[in-house]
Each structure stands twice: as C-alpha cells, then as structure tokens.
PDB file of C-alpha atoms and ligand atoms in Angstrom:
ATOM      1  CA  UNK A  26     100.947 111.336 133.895  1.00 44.00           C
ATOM      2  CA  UNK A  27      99.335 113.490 136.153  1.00 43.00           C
ATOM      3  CA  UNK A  28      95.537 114.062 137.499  1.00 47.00           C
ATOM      4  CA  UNK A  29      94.292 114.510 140.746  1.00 46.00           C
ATOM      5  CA  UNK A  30      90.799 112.768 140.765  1.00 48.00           C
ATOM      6  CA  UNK A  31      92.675 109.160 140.546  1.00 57.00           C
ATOM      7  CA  UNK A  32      95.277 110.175 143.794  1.00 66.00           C
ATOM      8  CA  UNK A  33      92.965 108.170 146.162  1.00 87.00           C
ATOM      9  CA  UNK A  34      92.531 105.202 143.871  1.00 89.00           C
ATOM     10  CA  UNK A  35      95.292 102.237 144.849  1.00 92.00           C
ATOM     11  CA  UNK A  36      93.376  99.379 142.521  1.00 96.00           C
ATOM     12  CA  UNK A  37      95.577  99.094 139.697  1.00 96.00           C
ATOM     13  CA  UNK A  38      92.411  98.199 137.359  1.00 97.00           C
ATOM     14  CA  UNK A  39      90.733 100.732 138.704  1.00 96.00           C
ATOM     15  CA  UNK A  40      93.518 103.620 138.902  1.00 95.00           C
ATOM     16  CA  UNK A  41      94.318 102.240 134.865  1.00 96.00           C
ATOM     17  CA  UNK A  42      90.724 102.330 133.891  1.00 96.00           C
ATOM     18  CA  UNK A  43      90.356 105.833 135.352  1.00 94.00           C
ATOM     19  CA  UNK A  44      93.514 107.464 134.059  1.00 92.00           C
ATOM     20  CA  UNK A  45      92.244 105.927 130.342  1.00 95.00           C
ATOM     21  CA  UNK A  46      88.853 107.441 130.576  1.00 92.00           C
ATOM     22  CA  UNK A  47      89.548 110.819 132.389  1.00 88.00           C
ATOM     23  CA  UNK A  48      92.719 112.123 131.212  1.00 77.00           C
ATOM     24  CA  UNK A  49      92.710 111.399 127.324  1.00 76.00           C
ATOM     25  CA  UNK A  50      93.804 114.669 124.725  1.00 75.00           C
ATOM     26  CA  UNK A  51      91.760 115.684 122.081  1.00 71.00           C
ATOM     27  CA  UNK A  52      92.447 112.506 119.762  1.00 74.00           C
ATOM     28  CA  UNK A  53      90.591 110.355 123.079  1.00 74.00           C
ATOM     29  CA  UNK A  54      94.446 109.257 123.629  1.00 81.00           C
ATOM     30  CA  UNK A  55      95.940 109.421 126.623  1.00 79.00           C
ATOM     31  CA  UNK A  56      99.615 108.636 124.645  1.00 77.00           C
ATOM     32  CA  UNK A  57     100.703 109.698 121.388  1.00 79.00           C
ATOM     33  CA  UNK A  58     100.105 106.242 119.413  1.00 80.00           C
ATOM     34  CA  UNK A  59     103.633 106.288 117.631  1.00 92.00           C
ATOM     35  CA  UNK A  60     105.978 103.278 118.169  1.00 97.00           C
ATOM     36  CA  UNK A  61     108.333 103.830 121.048  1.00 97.00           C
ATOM     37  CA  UNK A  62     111.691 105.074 119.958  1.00 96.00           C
ATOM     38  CA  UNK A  63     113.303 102.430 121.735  1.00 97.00           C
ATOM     39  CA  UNK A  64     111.319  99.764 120.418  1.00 98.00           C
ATOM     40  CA  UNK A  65     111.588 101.079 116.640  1.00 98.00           C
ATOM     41  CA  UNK A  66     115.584 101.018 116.759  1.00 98.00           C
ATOM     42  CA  UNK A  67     115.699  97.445 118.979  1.00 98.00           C
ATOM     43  CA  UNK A  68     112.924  95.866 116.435  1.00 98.00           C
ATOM     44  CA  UNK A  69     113.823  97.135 113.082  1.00 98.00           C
ATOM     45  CA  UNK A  70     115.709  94.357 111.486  1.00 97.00           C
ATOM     46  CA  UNK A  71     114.367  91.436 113.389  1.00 98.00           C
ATOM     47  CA  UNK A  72     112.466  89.167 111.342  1.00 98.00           C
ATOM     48  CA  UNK A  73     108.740  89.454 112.050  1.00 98.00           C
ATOM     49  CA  UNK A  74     107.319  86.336 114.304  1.00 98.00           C
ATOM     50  CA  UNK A  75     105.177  86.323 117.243  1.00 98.00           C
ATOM     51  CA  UNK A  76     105.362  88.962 119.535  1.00 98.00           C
ATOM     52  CA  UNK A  77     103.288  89.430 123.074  1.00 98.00           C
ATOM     53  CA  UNK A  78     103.734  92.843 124.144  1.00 98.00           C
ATOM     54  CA  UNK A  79     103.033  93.360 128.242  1.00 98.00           C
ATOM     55  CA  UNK A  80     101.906  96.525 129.174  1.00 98.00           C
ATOM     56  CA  UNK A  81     100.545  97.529 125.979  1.00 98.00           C
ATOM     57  CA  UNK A  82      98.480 100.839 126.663  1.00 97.00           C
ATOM     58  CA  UNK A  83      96.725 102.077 123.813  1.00 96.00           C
ATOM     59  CA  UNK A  84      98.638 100.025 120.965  1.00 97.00           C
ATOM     60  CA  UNK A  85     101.474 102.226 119.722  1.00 97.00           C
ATOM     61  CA  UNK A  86     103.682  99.476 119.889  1.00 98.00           C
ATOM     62  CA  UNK A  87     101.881  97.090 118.920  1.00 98.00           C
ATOM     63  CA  UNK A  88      99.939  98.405 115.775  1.00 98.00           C
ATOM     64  CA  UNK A  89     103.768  99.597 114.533  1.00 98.00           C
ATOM     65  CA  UNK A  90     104.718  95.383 115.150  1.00 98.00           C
ATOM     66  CA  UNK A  91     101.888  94.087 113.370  1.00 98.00           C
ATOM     67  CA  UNK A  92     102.240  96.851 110.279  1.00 98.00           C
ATOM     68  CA  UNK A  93     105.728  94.973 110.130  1.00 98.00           C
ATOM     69  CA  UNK A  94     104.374  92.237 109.580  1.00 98.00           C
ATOM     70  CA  UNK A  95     104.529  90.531 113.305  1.00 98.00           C
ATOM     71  CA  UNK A  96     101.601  88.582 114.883  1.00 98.00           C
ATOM     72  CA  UNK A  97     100.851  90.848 118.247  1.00 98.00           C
ATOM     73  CA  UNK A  98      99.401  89.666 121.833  1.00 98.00           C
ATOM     74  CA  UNK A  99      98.580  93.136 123.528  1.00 98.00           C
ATOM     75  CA  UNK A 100      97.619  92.559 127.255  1.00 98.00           C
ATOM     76  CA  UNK A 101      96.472  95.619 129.245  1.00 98.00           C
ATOM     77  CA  UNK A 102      95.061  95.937 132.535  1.00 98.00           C
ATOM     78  CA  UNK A 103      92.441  98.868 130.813  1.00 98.00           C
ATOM     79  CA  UNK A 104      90.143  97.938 128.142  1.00 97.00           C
ATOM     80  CA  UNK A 105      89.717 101.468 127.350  1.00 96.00           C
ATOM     81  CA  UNK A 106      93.296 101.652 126.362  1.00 97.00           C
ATOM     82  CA  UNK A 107      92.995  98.327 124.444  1.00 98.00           C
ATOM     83  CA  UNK A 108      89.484  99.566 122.866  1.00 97.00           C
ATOM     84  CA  UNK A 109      91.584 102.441 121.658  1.00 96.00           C
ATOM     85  CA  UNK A 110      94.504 100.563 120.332  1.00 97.00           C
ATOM     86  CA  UNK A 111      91.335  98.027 118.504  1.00 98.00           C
ATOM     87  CA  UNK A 112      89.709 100.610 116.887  1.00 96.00           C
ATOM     88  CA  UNK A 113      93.186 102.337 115.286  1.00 96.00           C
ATOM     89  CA  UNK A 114      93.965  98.549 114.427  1.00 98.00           C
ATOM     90  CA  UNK A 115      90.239  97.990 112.763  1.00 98.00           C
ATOM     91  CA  UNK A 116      90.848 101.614 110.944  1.00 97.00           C
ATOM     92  CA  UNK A 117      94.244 100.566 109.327  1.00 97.00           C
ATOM     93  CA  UNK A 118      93.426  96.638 108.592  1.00 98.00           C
ATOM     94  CA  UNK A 119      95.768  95.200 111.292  1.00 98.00           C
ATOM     95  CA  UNK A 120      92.317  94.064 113.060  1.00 98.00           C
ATOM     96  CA  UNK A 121      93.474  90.093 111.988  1.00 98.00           C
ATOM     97  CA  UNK A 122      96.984  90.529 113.294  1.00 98.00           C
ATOM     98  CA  UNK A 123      96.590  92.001 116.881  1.00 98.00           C
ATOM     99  CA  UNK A 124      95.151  89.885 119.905  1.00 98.00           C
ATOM    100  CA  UNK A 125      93.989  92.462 122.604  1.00 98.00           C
ATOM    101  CA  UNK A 126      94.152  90.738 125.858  1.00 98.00           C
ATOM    102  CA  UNK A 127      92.382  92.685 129.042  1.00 98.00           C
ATOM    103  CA  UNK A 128      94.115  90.963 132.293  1.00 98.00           C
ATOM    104  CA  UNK A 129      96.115  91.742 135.006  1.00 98.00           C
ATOM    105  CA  UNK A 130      99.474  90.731 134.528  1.00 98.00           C
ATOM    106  CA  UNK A 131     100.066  90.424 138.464  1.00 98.00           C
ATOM    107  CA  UNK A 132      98.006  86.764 137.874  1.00 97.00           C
ATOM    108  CA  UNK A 133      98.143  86.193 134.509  1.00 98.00           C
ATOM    109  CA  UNK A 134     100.214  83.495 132.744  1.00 97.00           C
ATOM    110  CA  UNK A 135     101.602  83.726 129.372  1.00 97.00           C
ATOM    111  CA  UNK A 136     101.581  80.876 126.819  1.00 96.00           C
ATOM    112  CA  UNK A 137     104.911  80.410 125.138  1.00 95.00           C
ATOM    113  CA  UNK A 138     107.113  80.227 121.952  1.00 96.00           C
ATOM    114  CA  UNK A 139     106.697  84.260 121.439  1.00 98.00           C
ATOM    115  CA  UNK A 140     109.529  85.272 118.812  1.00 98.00           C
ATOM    116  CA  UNK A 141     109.680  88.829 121.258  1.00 98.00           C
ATOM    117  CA  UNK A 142     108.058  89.622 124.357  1.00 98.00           C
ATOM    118  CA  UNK A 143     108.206  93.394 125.177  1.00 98.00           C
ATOM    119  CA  UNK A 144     107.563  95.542 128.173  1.00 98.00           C
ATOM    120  CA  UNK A 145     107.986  99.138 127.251  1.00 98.00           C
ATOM    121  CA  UNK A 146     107.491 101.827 130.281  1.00 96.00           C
ATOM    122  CA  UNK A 147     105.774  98.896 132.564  1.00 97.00           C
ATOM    123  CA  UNK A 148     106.130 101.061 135.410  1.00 94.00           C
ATOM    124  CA  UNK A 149     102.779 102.092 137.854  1.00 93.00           C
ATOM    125  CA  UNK A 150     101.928 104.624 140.756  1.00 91.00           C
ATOM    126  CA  UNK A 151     100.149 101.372 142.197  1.00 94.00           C
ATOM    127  CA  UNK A 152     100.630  97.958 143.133  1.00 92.00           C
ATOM    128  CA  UNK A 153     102.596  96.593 140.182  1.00 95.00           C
ATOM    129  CA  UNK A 154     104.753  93.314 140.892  1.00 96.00           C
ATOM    130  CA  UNK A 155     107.106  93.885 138.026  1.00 96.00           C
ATOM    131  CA  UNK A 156     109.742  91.382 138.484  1.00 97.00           C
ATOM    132  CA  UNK A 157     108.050  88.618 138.831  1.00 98.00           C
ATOM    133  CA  UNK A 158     105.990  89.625 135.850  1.00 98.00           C
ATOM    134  CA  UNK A 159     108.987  90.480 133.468  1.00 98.00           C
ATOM    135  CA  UNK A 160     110.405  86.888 134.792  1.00 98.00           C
ATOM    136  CA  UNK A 161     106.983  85.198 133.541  1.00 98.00           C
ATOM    137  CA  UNK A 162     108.161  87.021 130.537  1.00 98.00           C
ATOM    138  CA  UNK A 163     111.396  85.856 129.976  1.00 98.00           C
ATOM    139  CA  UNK A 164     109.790  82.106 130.270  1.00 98.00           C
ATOM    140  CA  UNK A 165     107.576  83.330 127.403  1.00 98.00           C
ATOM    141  CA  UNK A 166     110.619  83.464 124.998  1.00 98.00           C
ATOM    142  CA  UNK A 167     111.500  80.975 122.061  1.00 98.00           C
ATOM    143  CA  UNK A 168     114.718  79.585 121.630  1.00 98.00           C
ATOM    144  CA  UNK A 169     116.131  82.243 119.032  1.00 98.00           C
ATOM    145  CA  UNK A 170     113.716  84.806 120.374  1.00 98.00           C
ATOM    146  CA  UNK A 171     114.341  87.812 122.636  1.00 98.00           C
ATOM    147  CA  UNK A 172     113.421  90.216 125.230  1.00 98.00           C
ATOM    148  CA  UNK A 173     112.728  93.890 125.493  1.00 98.00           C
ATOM    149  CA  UNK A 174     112.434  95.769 128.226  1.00 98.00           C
ATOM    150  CA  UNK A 175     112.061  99.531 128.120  1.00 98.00           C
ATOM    151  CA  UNK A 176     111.398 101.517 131.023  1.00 97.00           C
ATOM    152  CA  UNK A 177     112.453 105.458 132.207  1.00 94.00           C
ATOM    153  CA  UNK A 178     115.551 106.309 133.833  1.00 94.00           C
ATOM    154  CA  UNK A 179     114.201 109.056 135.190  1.00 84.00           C
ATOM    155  CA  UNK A 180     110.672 110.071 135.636  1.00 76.00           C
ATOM    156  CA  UNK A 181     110.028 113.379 133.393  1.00 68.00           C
ATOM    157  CA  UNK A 182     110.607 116.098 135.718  1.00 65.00           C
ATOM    158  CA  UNK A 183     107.563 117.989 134.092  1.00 55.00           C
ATOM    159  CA  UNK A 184     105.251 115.205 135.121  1.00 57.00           C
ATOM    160  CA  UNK A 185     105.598 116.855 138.538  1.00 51.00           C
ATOM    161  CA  UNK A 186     102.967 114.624 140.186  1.00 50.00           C
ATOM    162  CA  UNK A 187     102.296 112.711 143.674  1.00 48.00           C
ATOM    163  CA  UNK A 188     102.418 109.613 141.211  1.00 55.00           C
ATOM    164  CA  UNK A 189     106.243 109.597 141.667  1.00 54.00           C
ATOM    165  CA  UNK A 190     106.621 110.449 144.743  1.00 57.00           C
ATOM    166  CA  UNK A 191     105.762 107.041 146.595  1.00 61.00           C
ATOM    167  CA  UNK A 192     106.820 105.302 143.261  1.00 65.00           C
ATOM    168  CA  UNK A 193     109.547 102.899 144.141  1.00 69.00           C
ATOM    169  CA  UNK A 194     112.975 103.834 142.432  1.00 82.00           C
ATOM    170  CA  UNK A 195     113.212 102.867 138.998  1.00 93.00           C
ATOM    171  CA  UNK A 196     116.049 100.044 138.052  1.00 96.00           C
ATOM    172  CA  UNK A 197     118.993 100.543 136.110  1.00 97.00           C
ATOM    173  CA  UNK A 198     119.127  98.014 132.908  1.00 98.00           C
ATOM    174  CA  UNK A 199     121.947  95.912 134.743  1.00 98.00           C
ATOM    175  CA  UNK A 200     119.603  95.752 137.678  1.00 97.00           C
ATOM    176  CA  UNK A 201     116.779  94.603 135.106  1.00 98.00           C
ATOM    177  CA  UNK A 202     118.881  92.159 134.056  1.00 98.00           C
ATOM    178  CA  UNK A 203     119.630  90.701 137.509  1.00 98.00           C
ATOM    179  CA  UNK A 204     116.313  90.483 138.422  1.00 97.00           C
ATOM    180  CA  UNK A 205     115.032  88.499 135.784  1.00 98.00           C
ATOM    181  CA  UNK A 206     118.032  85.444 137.269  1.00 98.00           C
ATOM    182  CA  UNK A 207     118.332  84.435 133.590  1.00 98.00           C
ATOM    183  CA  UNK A 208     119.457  80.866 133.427  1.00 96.00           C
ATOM    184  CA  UNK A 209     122.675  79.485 131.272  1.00 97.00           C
ATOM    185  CA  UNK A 210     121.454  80.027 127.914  1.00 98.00           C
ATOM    186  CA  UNK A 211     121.076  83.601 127.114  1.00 98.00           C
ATOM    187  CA  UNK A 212     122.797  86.569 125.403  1.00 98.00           C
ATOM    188  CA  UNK A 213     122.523  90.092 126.350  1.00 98.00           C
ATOM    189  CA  UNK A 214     122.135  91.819 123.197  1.00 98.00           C
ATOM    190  CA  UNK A 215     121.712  95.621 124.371  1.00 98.00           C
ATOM    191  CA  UNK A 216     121.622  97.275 128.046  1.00 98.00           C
ATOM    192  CA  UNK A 217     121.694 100.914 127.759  1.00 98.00           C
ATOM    193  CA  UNK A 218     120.628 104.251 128.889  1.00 97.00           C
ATOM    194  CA  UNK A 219     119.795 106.127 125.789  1.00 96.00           C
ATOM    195  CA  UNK A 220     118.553 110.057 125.912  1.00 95.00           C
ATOM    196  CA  UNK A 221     115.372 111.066 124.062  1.00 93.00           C
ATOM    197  CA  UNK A 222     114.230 114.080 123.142  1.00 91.00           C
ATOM    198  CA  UNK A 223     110.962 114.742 123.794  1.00 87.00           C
ATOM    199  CA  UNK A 224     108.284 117.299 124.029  1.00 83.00           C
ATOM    200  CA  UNK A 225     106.018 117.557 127.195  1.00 79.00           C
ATOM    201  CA  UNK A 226     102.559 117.954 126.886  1.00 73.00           C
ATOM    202  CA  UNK A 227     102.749 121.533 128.402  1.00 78.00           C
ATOM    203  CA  UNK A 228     105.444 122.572 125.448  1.00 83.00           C
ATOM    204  CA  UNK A 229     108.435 122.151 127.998  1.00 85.00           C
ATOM    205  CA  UNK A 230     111.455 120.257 125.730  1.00 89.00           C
ATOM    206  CA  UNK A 231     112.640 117.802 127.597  1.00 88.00           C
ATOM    207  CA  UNK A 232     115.824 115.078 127.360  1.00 90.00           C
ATOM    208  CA  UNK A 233     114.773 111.847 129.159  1.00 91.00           C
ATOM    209  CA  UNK A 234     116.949 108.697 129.374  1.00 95.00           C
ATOM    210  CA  UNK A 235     115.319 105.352 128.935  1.00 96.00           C
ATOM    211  CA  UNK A 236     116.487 102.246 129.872  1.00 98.00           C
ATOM    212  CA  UNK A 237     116.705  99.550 127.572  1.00 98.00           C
ATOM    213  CA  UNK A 238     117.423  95.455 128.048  1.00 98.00           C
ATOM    214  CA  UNK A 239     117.680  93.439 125.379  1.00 98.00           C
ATOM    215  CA  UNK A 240     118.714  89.688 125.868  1.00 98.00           C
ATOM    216  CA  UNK A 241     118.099  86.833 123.591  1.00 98.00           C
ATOM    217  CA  UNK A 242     116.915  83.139 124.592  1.00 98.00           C
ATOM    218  CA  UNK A 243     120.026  80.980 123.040  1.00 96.00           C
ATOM    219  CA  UNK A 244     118.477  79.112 119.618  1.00 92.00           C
TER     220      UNK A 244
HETATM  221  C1  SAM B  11     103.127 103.896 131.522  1.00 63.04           C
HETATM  222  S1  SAM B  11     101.931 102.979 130.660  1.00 63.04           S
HETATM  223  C2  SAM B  11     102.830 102.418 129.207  1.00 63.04           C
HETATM  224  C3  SAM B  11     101.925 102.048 128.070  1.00 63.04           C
HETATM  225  C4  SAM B  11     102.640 101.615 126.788  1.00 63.04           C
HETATM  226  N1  SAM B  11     103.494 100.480 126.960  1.00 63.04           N
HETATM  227  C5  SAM B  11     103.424 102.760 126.208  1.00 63.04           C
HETATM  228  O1  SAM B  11     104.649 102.676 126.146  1.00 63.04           O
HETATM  229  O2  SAM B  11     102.799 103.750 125.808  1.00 63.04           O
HETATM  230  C6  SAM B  11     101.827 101.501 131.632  1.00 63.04           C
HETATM  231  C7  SAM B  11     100.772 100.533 131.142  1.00 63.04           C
HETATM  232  O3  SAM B  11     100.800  99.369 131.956  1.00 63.04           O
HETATM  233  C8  SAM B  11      99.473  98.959 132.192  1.00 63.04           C
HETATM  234  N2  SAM B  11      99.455  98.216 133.452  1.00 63.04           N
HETATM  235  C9  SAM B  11      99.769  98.684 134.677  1.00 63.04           C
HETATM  236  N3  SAM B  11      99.609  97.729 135.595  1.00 63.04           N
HETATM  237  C10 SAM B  11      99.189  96.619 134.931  1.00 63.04           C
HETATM  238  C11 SAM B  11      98.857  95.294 135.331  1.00 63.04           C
HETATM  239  N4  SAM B  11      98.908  94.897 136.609  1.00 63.04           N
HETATM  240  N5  SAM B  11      98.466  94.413 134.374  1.00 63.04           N
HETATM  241  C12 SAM B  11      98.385  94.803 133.066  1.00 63.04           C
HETATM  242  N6  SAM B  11      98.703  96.027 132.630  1.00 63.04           N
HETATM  243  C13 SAM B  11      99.096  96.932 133.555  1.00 63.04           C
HETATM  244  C14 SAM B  11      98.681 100.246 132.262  1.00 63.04           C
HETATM  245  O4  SAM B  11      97.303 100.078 132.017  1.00 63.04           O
HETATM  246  C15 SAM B  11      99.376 101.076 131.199  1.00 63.04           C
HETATM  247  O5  SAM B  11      98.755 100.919 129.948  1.00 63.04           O
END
C-alpha cells in the first residue's frame, strides 16, 4: 500500500483521500473489487439481512453482500473509494441496495439492529482508534446477528513501505476478541488465522495469514 507523496500526510481523511486518488491501477481501483476471501467463506450461508460494513474501501465487499441479496451500509472515510464502489453498484443494479456513507468512524455512531457488521482489513498508517470503533460495532449487532472482523496477521512483506513501520502491531483474533469486552450473551463462532494465497501487485506470490473473528450476539 505503498507511495511516497502521502508519507508526510498524518490526517486520516486526508492520507485516505490521497491514497484513493493517487495510487489507483489502470481500472481507477486502488483494490481488486472481488469479495474478500474471508468474508465469502464466513458469509456464504448466512441468511441475507442488514449488513453495515466499516471500513468499506471501494465496495468489494459490499457489492458481493448486496448481489446476495443483503441490504449494505458502506461507511468510508474517502468518497473517492465510495464513488468507486457507487458507480460499480449503479453499473450492476445494486444502486437500491447499498447505502454509501462518507464519515469518519473515529466520531461516528452507528444505528442498530444490523443482521452483520463487518470490518475487513480496518487497519491504517494513521490515527485510527480501532477498538473503540470495532466496540461501537459490536453494539451495532441484532440479537441473532454477528460480527466479522478481518484484519492481516502479517503485513505483506512485499508492501515494503514506511506505512508499517510506525504501524502499531497488529492483534491476534483472541486479542480482537478481548478488546471488544463482549458482555454475557455472545458466541464465538470462528477465531482463526487462515493463509491466503495471493499475488502482489509486482508479480511476487505471496502466502499471507489473515485474522478472522467471528462472534454472534445471542438471539
Ligand atoms: C486497508 S483499507 C481496506 C478496505 C476494504 N475493507 C478492503 O478490504 O478492501 C482500509 C479502509 O479503511 C478506511 N478508513 C481508514 N480510517 C478510517 C476512518 N477513520 N473512518 C472511516 N474509514 C476509515 C480507509 O479509507 C480504507 O478504505
């Protein structure tokens, strides 16, 4: 996630809104717009509600939930990434079933009664208080609903980059779960470290291990 004329910037609108509009590939993406793996396997099977997904980039996630039939909330701190993930949803009619939300999630407050709330790769080279956040989402969470948080193990070692090397070490699924002091009432479902293949942009093949919390909210 590399590029060297955001290094200086520490605003997390501003570093977001800059890595959106300067670093994109040839398809104006800066991400590959599939569903993350993670997301597809914890997902597939659950029976399409409302979901609120934190974090949500350019929409991979989210236009993959709402082709499945869920209702989406995508909140981003870019609205170029959420332009992005508006126009792919306007080009495959999910237009009516995605809510694109620009805010900071540092401040913002979620309604409730979401079926799933996920967070996949919320991580940031800048200010980015993600426990409190992720415990805003837990509150967010139906009876019956769940949970999903995805995030790296490990940062890709081919994203050599003086993102990581200030970035505060990433948490283990068990210390995901601690921090989000879950009271009586709720099931952990999945906590994991799962390897993915993967392909770096620069052709390297890579094996990364996400992380991946699932708990549900008690019905
Ligand atoms: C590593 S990207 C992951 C994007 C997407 N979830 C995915 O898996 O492709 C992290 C995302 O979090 C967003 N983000 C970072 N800090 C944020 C904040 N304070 N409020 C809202 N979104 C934020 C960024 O704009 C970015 O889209």
């Amino acid at each position: 996630m590399g590029n060297e004329t955001d290094d200086a910037i520490t605003d997390p609108a501003e570093f977001w809104e800059a890595r959106y509009t300067t670093t994109r590939d040839e398809n104006g993406r800066v991400w590959s717009g599939r569903v993350n793996a993670a997301v597809e396997r914890e997902v597939t099977g659950l029976a399409p509600g409302r979901a609120l997904e934190l974090g949500s980039g350019e929409g991979g996630d989210a236009l993959w939930l709402a082709a499945r039939g869920w209702r989406v909330t995508a909140v981003d701190i870019s609205a170029t990434a959420l332009a992005v993930g508006a126009q792919t949803a306007a080009r495959d009619g999910l237009a009516d079933r995605i809510r694109w939300v620009q805010a900071d999630l540092a401040t913002w407050q979620p309604d409730t009664g979401y079926n799933l709330v996920t967070a996949a790769f919320l991580h940031s080279p800048v200010e980015l208080p993600r426990e409190g956040i992720l415990r805003r989402a837990a509150a967010a969470v139906a009876p019956g609903g769940r949970l999903l948080v995805v995030g790296h193990g490990e940062f890709p070692s081919a994203a050599k980059h003086a993102d990581h090397d200030d970035a505060p070490p990433l948490p283990t699924p068990d210390e995901v779960l601690a921090a989000l002091e879950l009271p009586e009432g709720w099931t952990v479902e999945t906590n994991a470290v799962v390897g993915r293949a993967v392909t770096w942009r620069d052709g390297t093949d890579l094996e990364l291990d996400d992380t991946v919390l699932r708990v549900r909210r008690d019905g």
